[in-house]
Short mmCIF file of N, CA and C in Angstrom, two decimals:
data_model
loop_
_atom_site.label_atom_id
_atom_site.label_comp_id
_atom_site.label_asym_id
_atom_site.label_seq_id
_atom_site.Cartn_x
_atom_site.Cartn_y
_atom_site.Cartn_z
N MET E 226 44.87 -22.27 5.44
CA MET E 226 44.18 -23.38 5.00
C MET E 226 44.48 -23.53 3.29
N LYS E 227 43.61 -22.37 2.74
CA LYS E 227 44.02 -22.31 1.88
C LYS E 227 45.39 -22.07 0.92
N TYR E 228 46.62 -21.62 2.31
CA TYR E 228 48.03 -21.64 1.32
C TYR E 228 48.12 -22.94 1.33
N LEU E 229 48.06 -23.91 2.57
CA LEU E 229 48.87 -24.96 2.79
C LEU E 229 48.44 -25.81 1.33
N LEU E 230 47.73 -25.59 1.42
CA LEU E 230 46.58 -26.36 0.27
C LEU E 230 46.84 -26.02 -1.55
N SER E 231 46.77 -24.62 -0.96
CA SER E 231 47.75 -24.86 -3.12
C SER E 231 49.17 -24.61 -3.34
N LEU E 232 49.54 -25.13 -2.41
CA LEU E 232 50.46 -25.27 -2.50
C LEU E 232 51.52 -26.46 -2.02
N PHE E 233 50.55 -27.49 -1.50
CA PHE E 233 50.14 -28.52 -1.69
C PHE E 233 50.32 -29.27 -3.63
N ALA E 234 49.09 -28.48 -3.96
CA ALA E 234 48.71 -28.64 -5.43
C ALA E 234 49.63 -28.70 -6.06
N ILE E 235 50.31 -26.79 -6.20
CA ILE E 235 52.01 -26.71 -6.95
C ILE E 235 53.04 -28.30 -6.65
N VAL E 236 53.28 -27.68 -6.32
CA VAL E 236 53.77 -28.76 -5.63
C VAL E 236 54.15 -29.82 -6.45
N VAL E 237 52.72 -31.51 -6.44
CA VAL E 237 51.96 -32.36 -6.89
C VAL E 237 52.49 -32.39 -8.43
N LEU E 238 51.87 -30.56 -9.02
CA LEU E 238 52.21 -30.65 -10.65
C LEU E 238 53.60 -30.43 -10.38
N PHE E 239 54.75 -29.90 -10.28
CA PHE E 239 55.80 -29.54 -10.61
C PHE E 239 56.18 -31.57 -10.58
N SER E 240 55.66 -32.14 -10.05
CA SER E 240 56.64 -33.76 -9.17
C SER E 240 55.47 -34.11 -11.07
N CYS E 241 55.26 -34.41 -11.29
CA CYS E 241 54.14 -35.07 -11.87
C CYS E 241 54.90 -34.65 -13.72
N GLN E 242 55.79 -33.02 -13.95
CA GLN E 242 55.03 -32.22 -14.88
C GLN E 242 57.08 -32.99 -15.60
N SER E 243 58.33 -32.88 -14.45
CA SER E 243 59.21 -33.53 -13.87
C SER E 243 59.41 -34.94 -14.41
N GLN E 244 59.36 -35.62 -13.63
CA GLN E 244 58.57 -37.00 -14.08
C GLN E 244 58.26 -37.85 -15.62
N LYS E 245 57.88 -36.46 -15.94
CA LYS E 245 57.91 -37.25 -17.30
C LYS E 245 59.11 -37.12 -17.49
N MET E 246 58.86 -39.05 -18.85
CA MET E 246 60.42 -39.11 -19.89
C MET E 246 60.92 -38.58 -20.19
N GLN E 247 61.97 -38.28 -20.28
CA GLN E 247 62.74 -37.97 -21.95
C GLN E 247 62.80 -38.76 -22.70
N SER E 248 62.72 -39.36 -24.20
CA SER E 248 62.79 -40.85 -25.30
C SER E 248 64.47 -40.30 -25.45
N LYS E 249 64.51 -41.56 -25.39
CA LYS E 249 66.24 -41.69 -25.23
C LYS E 249 66.57 -41.61 -27.23
N TYR E 250 65.14 -41.98 -27.26
CA TYR E 250 65.27 -41.25 -29.03
C TYR E 250 65.40 -39.94 -30.13
N SER E 251 66.01 -39.82 -30.21
CA SER E 251 65.92 -37.94 -30.98
C SER E 251 65.04 -38.31 -32.52
N THR E 252 65.29 -39.48 -33.61
CA THR E 252 65.02 -39.70 -34.73
C THR E 252 64.07 -41.36 -34.95
N ILE E 253 63.55 -41.98 -34.77
CA ILE E 253 63.52 -42.69 -35.09
C ILE E 253 62.83 -43.73 -37.07
N GLU E 254 63.86 -43.96 -37.60
CA GLU E 254 63.57 -44.10 -39.12
C GLU E 254 63.72 -45.28 -39.15
N TYR E 255 63.05 -46.06 -40.25
CA TYR E 255 62.46 -47.18 -41.05
C TYR E 255 62.32 -47.02 -42.60
N GLU E 256 62.73 -48.55 -43.00
CA GLU E 256 62.90 -48.23 -44.51
C GLU E 256 62.82 -49.09 -45.32
N ALA E 257 61.30 -49.09 -45.92
CA ALA E 257 61.34 -50.93 -46.53
C ALA E 257 61.37 -50.70 -48.44
N GLY E 258 62.71 -51.48 -48.94
CA GLY E 258 63.30 -51.22 -50.32
C GLY E 258 62.59 -52.41 -50.91
N ALA E 259 62.50 -52.02 -51.95
CA ALA E 259 61.97 -53.42 -53.07
C ALA E 259 62.04 -54.72 -53.34
N CYS E 260 62.07 -55.27 -54.07
CA CYS E 260 62.03 -56.63 -54.21
C CYS E 260 61.56 -56.83 -55.51
N PHE E 261 61.58 -57.94 -56.29
CA PHE E 261 61.02 -57.90 -57.77
C PHE E 261 60.11 -58.71 -57.71
N GLY E 262 59.37 -58.63 -56.77
CA GLY E 262 57.56 -59.02 -56.59
C GLY E 262 56.71 -57.88 -55.59
N SER E 263 55.67 -57.48 -54.86
CA SER E 263 54.40 -56.50 -54.99
C SER E 263 55.49 -56.17 -52.97
N CYS E 264 56.04 -55.80 -52.72
CA CYS E 264 56.88 -55.70 -51.54
C CYS E 264 56.87 -53.79 -51.33
N PRO E 265 56.43 -53.34 -50.46
CA PRO E 265 56.28 -51.93 -50.12
C PRO E 265 57.23 -51.51 -50.09
N ILE E 266 57.59 -50.78 -50.79
CA ILE E 266 58.54 -49.14 -50.89
C ILE E 266 58.16 -48.02 -50.21
N PHE E 267 59.06 -47.63 -48.42
CA PHE E 267 58.63 -46.80 -48.20
C PHE E 267 59.76 -46.59 -46.84
N LYS E 268 59.06 -44.86 -46.59
CA LYS E 268 60.10 -45.22 -44.92
C LYS E 268 59.10 -43.66 -44.42
N MET E 269 59.10 -44.31 -43.03
CA MET E 269 58.85 -43.59 -42.15
C MET E 269 59.61 -43.84 -40.84
N THR E 270 59.35 -42.15 -40.97
CA THR E 270 60.31 -41.30 -40.26
C THR E 270 59.48 -40.84 -38.87
N ILE E 271 59.78 -40.88 -37.18
CA ILE E 271 59.37 -40.31 -35.75
C ILE E 271 59.81 -39.88 -35.40
N ASN E 272 59.46 -38.78 -35.04
CA ASN E 272 60.59 -37.83 -33.50
C ASN E 272 59.80 -38.58 -31.97
N PRO E 273 60.82 -37.93 -31.43
CA PRO E 273 59.88 -37.96 -29.82
C PRO E 273 58.09 -37.28 -30.09
N ASP E 274 57.70 -36.41 -30.67
CA ASP E 274 57.38 -35.76 -29.86
C ASP E 274 55.53 -36.56 -31.55
N ARG E 275 56.17 -38.21 -31.74
CA ARG E 275 55.73 -39.19 -32.44
C ARG E 275 54.99 -38.40 -33.46
N THR E 276 55.01 -36.20 -34.01
CA THR E 276 55.31 -36.70 -35.05
C THR E 276 56.19 -37.45 -35.95
N ALA E 277 55.34 -37.78 -37.75
CA ALA E 277 55.55 -38.51 -37.82
C ALA E 277 56.13 -38.02 -39.63
N VAL E 278 56.14 -39.22 -40.38
CA VAL E 278 56.54 -38.42 -41.95
C VAL E 278 56.13 -40.41 -42.95
N LEU E 279 55.46 -40.04 -43.57
CA LEU E 279 55.17 -41.71 -44.55
C LEU E 279 56.30 -41.45 -46.31
N GLU E 280 57.16 -41.66 -45.70
CA GLU E 280 57.37 -41.67 -47.83
C GLU E 280 57.23 -42.74 -49.12
N ALA E 281 55.98 -42.06 -49.11
CA ALA E 281 55.69 -43.88 -49.76
C ALA E 281 56.00 -44.27 -51.81
N GLU E 282 56.51 -44.99 -51.90
CA GLU E 282 56.96 -45.70 -53.03
C GLU E 282 55.59 -45.92 -53.73
N HIS E 283 55.44 -47.16 -53.24
CA HIS E 283 54.66 -48.13 -54.45
C HIS E 283 54.19 -49.70 -53.14
N PHE E 284 53.41 -49.69 -53.82
CA PHE E 284 53.01 -51.14 -53.15
C PHE E 284 52.64 -50.71 -52.28
N ASN E 285 52.42 -49.98 -51.05
CA ASN E 285 51.54 -48.97 -49.75
C ASN E 285 50.18 -49.42 -49.90
N PHE E 286 48.95 -49.56 -50.51
CA PHE E 286 48.19 -49.57 -50.05
C PHE E 286 47.54 -50.17 -51.26
N SER E 287 47.17 -50.65 -52.31
CA SER E 287 47.31 -51.53 -53.17
C SER E 287 47.19 -52.26 -52.79
N GLN E 288 47.23 -53.25 -54.08
CA GLN E 288 45.75 -55.00 -53.86
C GLN E 288 45.64 -55.68 -54.44
N GLY E 289 46.88 -57.17 -54.07
CA GLY E 289 47.84 -58.06 -55.60
C GLY E 289 49.54 -56.28 -56.74
N PHE E 290 49.30 -57.56 -56.82
CA PHE E 290 50.82 -57.14 -58.42
C PHE E 290 50.19 -56.52 -59.86
N SER E 291 50.70 -55.61 -59.79
CA SER E 291 50.50 -56.17 -60.93
C SER E 291 52.42 -54.88 -61.82
N LYS E 292 53.12 -54.75 -62.96
CA LYS E 292 54.29 -54.57 -62.52
C LYS E 292 54.31 -53.13 -63.71
N GLY E 293 53.00 -52.40 -64.16
CA GLY E 293 52.18 -51.60 -63.82
C GLY E 293 52.19 -50.86 -63.13
N GLU E 294 52.55 -50.81 -61.99
CA GLU E 294 52.93 -49.99 -60.35
C GLU E 294 53.95 -49.09 -60.95
N PHE E 295 54.95 -49.82 -60.79
CA PHE E 295 55.98 -48.61 -61.04
C PHE E 295 56.37 -47.45 -62.10
N ASP E 296 54.79 -48.13 -63.07
CA ASP E 296 54.47 -47.23 -63.43
C ASP E 296 53.91 -45.19 -63.13
N LYS E 297 53.24 -45.86 -62.76
CA LYS E 297 52.66 -45.01 -62.26
C LYS E 297 53.40 -43.96 -61.01
N PRO E 298 53.48 -42.37 -60.76
CA PRO E 298 54.07 -41.62 -59.27
C PRO E 298 53.59 -42.95 -58.19
N ARG E 299 54.86 -41.93 -57.51
CA ARG E 299 55.16 -42.93 -56.50
C ARG E 299 54.00 -42.21 -55.54
N GLU E 300 53.28 -42.69 -54.72
CA GLU E 300 52.82 -42.76 -53.55
C GLU E 300 52.07 -41.19 -53.08
N GLY E 301 53.22 -40.51 -52.49
CA GLY E 301 52.98 -39.48 -51.42
C GLY E 301 53.60 -39.53 -50.36
N THR E 302 54.07 -38.84 -49.93
CA THR E 302 54.56 -37.80 -48.68
C THR E 302 52.80 -37.18 -48.00
N PHE E 303 53.50 -38.02 -46.69
CA PHE E 303 52.11 -37.98 -45.21
C PHE E 303 52.62 -38.12 -44.52
N LYS E 304 51.75 -37.08 -43.89
CA LYS E 304 52.33 -37.00 -41.73
C LYS E 304 50.82 -37.62 -41.19
N THR E 305 51.43 -37.24 -40.07
CA THR E 305 50.97 -38.10 -39.22
C THR E 305 51.16 -37.90 -37.22
N ASN E 306 50.17 -37.66 -36.11
CA ASN E 306 51.57 -37.72 -35.27
C ASN E 306 50.52 -39.36 -34.57
N ILE E 307 51.30 -40.22 -34.65
CA ILE E 307 51.08 -41.00 -33.95
C ILE E 307 50.72 -40.96 -32.96
N LYS E 308 48.88 -42.39 -32.93
CA LYS E 308 48.97 -42.44 -31.49
C LYS E 308 49.73 -43.06 -30.06
N ASP E 309 50.08 -42.37 -29.09
CA ASP E 309 50.80 -42.40 -27.12
C ASP E 309 50.43 -43.70 -27.25
N GLU E 310 49.62 -44.68 -27.79
CA GLU E 310 50.04 -45.54 -27.66
C GLU E 310 50.57 -46.89 -27.88
N ASP E 311 50.30 -45.92 -29.72
CA ASP E 311 51.15 -47.08 -30.36
C ASP E 311 52.92 -46.26 -29.68
N TYR E 312 52.92 -45.22 -30.05
CA TYR E 312 53.86 -44.69 -29.38
C TYR E 312 55.03 -45.76 -28.70
N LYS E 313 54.15 -45.25 -27.12
CA LYS E 313 54.60 -46.40 -26.61
C LYS E 313 54.32 -47.62 -27.15
N LYS E 314 54.18 -48.54 -26.97
CA LYS E 314 54.13 -50.06 -27.56
C LYS E 314 55.46 -49.65 -28.36
N LEU E 315 56.24 -48.30 -29.67
CA LEU E 315 57.16 -48.64 -30.02
C LEU E 315 58.80 -48.45 -29.51
N ILE E 316 58.29 -47.71 -28.68
CA ILE E 316 59.42 -47.48 -27.87
C ILE E 316 59.36 -49.10 -26.86
N THR E 317 58.99 -49.69 -26.42
CA THR E 317 59.23 -50.62 -25.50
C THR E 317 59.86 -51.86 -27.14
N LEU E 318 58.16 -51.83 -27.67
CA LEU E 318 59.44 -52.62 -28.90
C LEU E 318 61.35 -52.27 -29.20
N LEU E 319 61.17 -51.15 -29.30
CA LEU E 319 63.01 -50.14 -29.85
C LEU E 319 63.44 -51.28 -27.68
N ASP E 320 63.47 -50.32 -26.96
CA ASP E 320 63.53 -51.24 -25.93
C ASP E 320 64.48 -52.68 -24.67
N GLY E 321 63.14 -53.13 -26.41
CA GLY E 321 63.34 -54.42 -26.19
C GLY E 321 64.46 -55.36 -26.40
N LEU E 322 65.17 -54.44 -27.74
CA LEU E 322 65.68 -55.00 -28.93
C LEU E 322 66.90 -54.40 -29.06
N ASN E 323 67.35 -53.91 -27.34
CA ASN E 323 68.69 -53.29 -27.22
C ASN E 323 69.66 -52.82 -28.15
N VAL E 324 69.13 -52.02 -28.77
CA VAL E 324 69.10 -51.59 -30.41
C VAL E 324 71.34 -51.42 -30.19
N LYS E 325 71.30 -50.79 -29.57
CA LYS E 325 72.69 -50.84 -29.47
C LYS E 325 73.61 -51.86 -30.23
N SER E 326 73.57 -52.63 -29.39
CA SER E 326 73.97 -54.12 -29.73
C SER E 326 73.56 -55.23 -30.58
N LEU E 327 72.61 -54.75 -31.68
CA LEU E 327 72.31 -55.07 -32.51
C LEU E 327 73.33 -55.37 -32.97
N ASN E 328 73.43 -56.83 -34.55
CA ASN E 328 74.81 -55.82 -35.47
C ASN E 328 74.57 -54.95 -36.39
N GLU E 329 75.31 -54.76 -37.73
CA GLU E 329 75.24 -53.14 -38.96
C GLU E 329 73.98 -54.41 -39.96
N LYS E 330 74.36 -54.97 -40.05
CA LYS E 330 73.87 -55.69 -41.41
C LYS E 330 73.62 -57.52 -40.34
N TYR E 331 72.14 -57.65 -40.83
CA TYR E 331 72.22 -59.30 -40.65
C TYR E 331 71.47 -59.55 -41.93
N GLY E 332 71.32 -61.30 -42.98
CA GLY E 332 70.80 -61.45 -44.23
C GLY E 332 72.28 -61.85 -45.04
N THR E 333 71.62 -61.96 -46.06
CA THR E 333 72.88 -62.21 -47.13
C THR E 333 71.88 -63.39 -48.06
N ARG E 334 72.87 -61.84 -48.80
CA ARG E 334 72.57 -62.20 -50.81
C ARG E 334 72.88 -63.79 -51.71
N ASP E 335 72.26 -64.81 -50.47
CA ASP E 335 72.89 -66.05 -51.79
C ASP E 335 71.77 -66.20 -52.78
N ILE E 336 70.21 -65.24 -51.36
CA ILE E 336 69.02 -65.12 -53.15
C ILE E 336 68.52 -63.96 -53.37
N THR E 337 67.98 -63.74 -54.75
CA THR E 337 68.37 -62.59 -54.61
C THR E 337 67.53 -61.18 -55.29
N ASP E 338 66.04 -62.65 -54.96
CA ASP E 338 64.77 -60.86 -54.74
C ASP E 338 63.50 -61.27 -53.61
N LEU E 339 65.16 -61.18 -52.67
CA LEU E 339 64.46 -60.44 -51.11
C LEU E 339 64.16 -59.16 -51.00
N PRO E 340 63.39 -58.24 -49.61
CA PRO E 340 63.54 -57.22 -50.29
C PRO E 340 64.10 -56.68 -48.70
N THR E 341 65.04 -55.31 -48.56
CA THR E 341 66.42 -54.65 -48.06
C THR E 341 65.75 -54.35 -47.18
N SER E 342 65.70 -54.37 -45.63
CA SER E 342 65.19 -52.88 -44.43
C SER E 342 66.08 -52.92 -43.55
N TYR E 343 66.03 -51.22 -43.59
CA TYR E 343 66.91 -50.22 -42.70
C TYR E 343 66.43 -49.37 -40.98
N LEU E 344 66.94 -49.79 -40.14
CA LEU E 344 66.68 -48.97 -39.32
C LEU E 344 67.67 -48.50 -38.26
N ARG E 345 66.48 -47.01 -38.94
CA ARG E 345 68.08 -45.95 -38.53
C ARG E 345 67.32 -45.57 -36.41
N ILE E 346 68.05 -45.78 -35.86
CA ILE E 346 67.79 -44.63 -34.60
C ILE E 346 68.62 -43.70 -34.03
N LYS E 347 68.25 -42.52 -34.32
CA LYS E 347 69.95 -41.23 -33.67
C LYS E 347 69.48 -41.14 -32.18
N PHE E 348 70.26 -41.62 -30.75
CA PHE E 348 69.88 -41.57 -29.68
C PHE E 348 70.23 -40.04 -29.06
N SER E 349 69.70 -39.51 -28.48
CA SER E 349 69.77 -38.37 -27.73
C SER E 349 70.47 -38.44 -27.30
N ASP E 350 71.35 -39.28 -26.86
CA ASP E 350 72.87 -38.68 -26.27
C ASP E 350 73.84 -38.54 -27.60
N GLY E 351 73.24 -38.05 -28.57
CA GLY E 351 74.05 -37.80 -30.59
C GLY E 351 74.93 -39.45 -30.39
N THR E 352 74.57 -40.36 -30.29
CA THR E 352 75.17 -41.11 -30.93
C THR E 352 74.14 -42.33 -31.66
N ASP E 353 74.23 -42.50 -32.78
CA ASP E 353 73.12 -43.32 -33.62
C ASP E 353 73.57 -45.06 -33.45
N LYS E 354 72.84 -46.14 -34.90
CA LYS E 354 72.20 -47.48 -34.70
C LYS E 354 71.60 -47.45 -36.18
N ASN E 355 72.56 -47.71 -37.20
CA ASN E 355 71.62 -48.76 -38.11
C ASN E 355 72.99 -49.78 -38.56
N ILE E 356 71.48 -50.35 -38.88
CA ILE E 356 70.38 -52.02 -39.05
C ILE E 356 70.66 -52.42 -40.33
N GLU E 357 71.02 -52.53 -41.83
CA GLU E 357 70.72 -52.71 -42.23
C GLU E 357 70.81 -55.25 -42.40
N ASP E 358 69.66 -55.15 -42.77
CA ASP E 358 68.36 -55.91 -42.70
C ASP E 358 67.59 -56.58 -44.19
N TYR E 359 69.17 -57.72 -45.04
CA TYR E 359 68.45 -58.09 -46.07
C TYR E 359 67.41 -59.12 -46.45
N GLY E 360 66.63 -59.43 -46.72
CA GLY E 360 65.43 -60.32 -46.20
C GLY E 360 64.17 -60.01 -45.12
N LYS E 361 64.65 -59.27 -43.57
CA LYS E 361 63.38 -58.47 -43.46
C LYS E 361 63.79 -59.92 -42.29
N ARG E 362 64.46 -60.82 -41.80
CA ARG E 362 65.17 -62.34 -41.48
C ARG E 362 65.98 -61.56 -39.94
N GLY E 363 66.45 -60.54 -39.49
CA GLY E 363 67.60 -60.37 -38.85
C GLY E 363 67.13 -61.44 -37.56
N THR E 364 65.75 -61.00 -36.51
CA THR E 364 66.46 -61.49 -35.33
C THR E 364 65.04 -61.65 -35.08
N GLU E 365 64.03 -62.39 -34.43
CA GLU E 365 62.55 -61.87 -33.71
C GLU E 365 61.71 -61.15 -33.13
N LYS E 366 62.96 -60.40 -32.89
CA LYS E 366 62.47 -59.02 -31.82
C LYS E 366 62.24 -57.91 -33.63
N LEU E 367 63.93 -57.81 -34.34
CA LEU E 367 63.61 -56.85 -35.22
C LEU E 367 62.50 -57.53 -36.47
N ILE E 368 62.94 -58.76 -36.37
CA ILE E 368 60.60 -58.75 -37.47
C ILE E 368 59.11 -58.35 -36.57
N ALA E 369 59.48 -57.52 -35.17
CA ALA E 369 57.60 -58.32 -35.24
C ALA E 369 58.07 -56.06 -35.21
N VAL E 370 59.22 -55.77 -35.33
CA VAL E 370 59.38 -53.87 -35.29
C VAL E 370 59.16 -54.27 -36.88
N TYR E 371 60.04 -54.29 -37.32
CA TYR E 371 59.24 -54.38 -38.55
C TYR E 371 57.68 -54.83 -39.50
N GLN E 372 57.45 -55.52 -38.98
CA GLN E 372 55.49 -55.98 -38.95
C GLN E 372 54.80 -54.38 -38.09
N PHE E 373 55.44 -54.07 -37.20
CA PHE E 373 54.80 -53.15 -36.24
C PHE E 373 54.92 -51.84 -37.20
N PHE E 374 55.96 -51.73 -38.05
CA PHE E 374 56.23 -50.03 -38.70
C PHE E 374 55.10 -50.65 -40.33
N GLU E 375 55.20 -52.06 -40.78
CA GLU E 375 53.81 -51.85 -41.37
C GLU E 375 52.37 -51.61 -40.91
N ASP E 376 52.24 -51.88 -40.04
CA ASP E 376 51.06 -51.67 -38.78
C ASP E 376 50.60 -50.52 -38.86
N LEU E 377 51.61 -49.04 -39.02
CA LEU E 377 51.79 -47.83 -38.16
C LEU E 377 51.54 -46.88 -39.69
N LYS E 378 50.72 -48.51 -41.16
CA LYS E 378 50.79 -47.59 -42.38
C LYS E 378 49.08 -47.29 -42.10
N HIS E 379 48.83 -48.21 -41.32
CA HIS E 379 47.43 -48.81 -42.05
C HIS E 379 46.46 -48.12 -40.99
N ASN E 380 46.53 -48.01 -39.46
CA ASN E 380 46.44 -47.73 -38.34
C ASN E 380 46.04 -46.66 -37.59
N GLN E 381 46.70 -45.25 -37.77
CA GLN E 381 47.41 -43.88 -37.99
C GLN E 381 46.36 -43.43 -39.21
N LYS E 382 45.58 -42.37 -38.73
CA LYS E 382 45.54 -41.33 -39.89
C LYS E 382 46.48 -40.80 -40.51
N TRP E 383 47.24 -40.88 -41.92
CA TRP E 383 48.20 -40.11 -42.66
C TRP E 383 46.77 -39.30 -43.49
N GLU E 384 48.23 -37.53 -43.13
CA GLU E 384 47.47 -36.74 -44.69
C GLU E 384 48.28 -36.29 -45.13
N LYS E 385 48.04 -37.16 -46.31
CA LYS E 385 49.07 -36.95 -47.58
C LYS E 385 49.27 -34.67 -47.73
N VAL E 386 50.78 -35.20 -47.38
CA VAL E 386 51.51 -33.41 -47.74
C VAL E 386 51.77 -33.10 -49.38
N GLN E 387 52.04 -33.88 -50.03
CA GLN E 387 52.45 -33.80 -51.11
C GLN E 387 52.59 -35.06 -52.33
#
């Protein structure tokens, strides 16, 4: 009976391990560019193991706008492990986008002071998708993804490494 119970426990453990979901995204990168005001300028890269790097340039942690901000050195490079529930939410948002079907460019340059965002996805199958969005208004679902990245800067515990 002990052996049968042990065998059953081993089978259950292996079946749980084999059901762990392999991420279809090998790298998720979001970059927010400058505007003529105080738009946050940063790049965030997230890996399937939930490790993340935030390269913060300007206006990410400051309150208000000052032209003198550009004279200051960049804010720094930060690392963290994205909280599990936040990573799952990001994957859900990306899955809802149907990333591969999106346009490669959104926005028109009729207005000259808007920021540009870049969403770069590398898939585990070796393909990738790069989306450039001038004005950050591509689609409603893209806007939600952009906001999610903005929120990640403030709701994770980032450790400055440089």
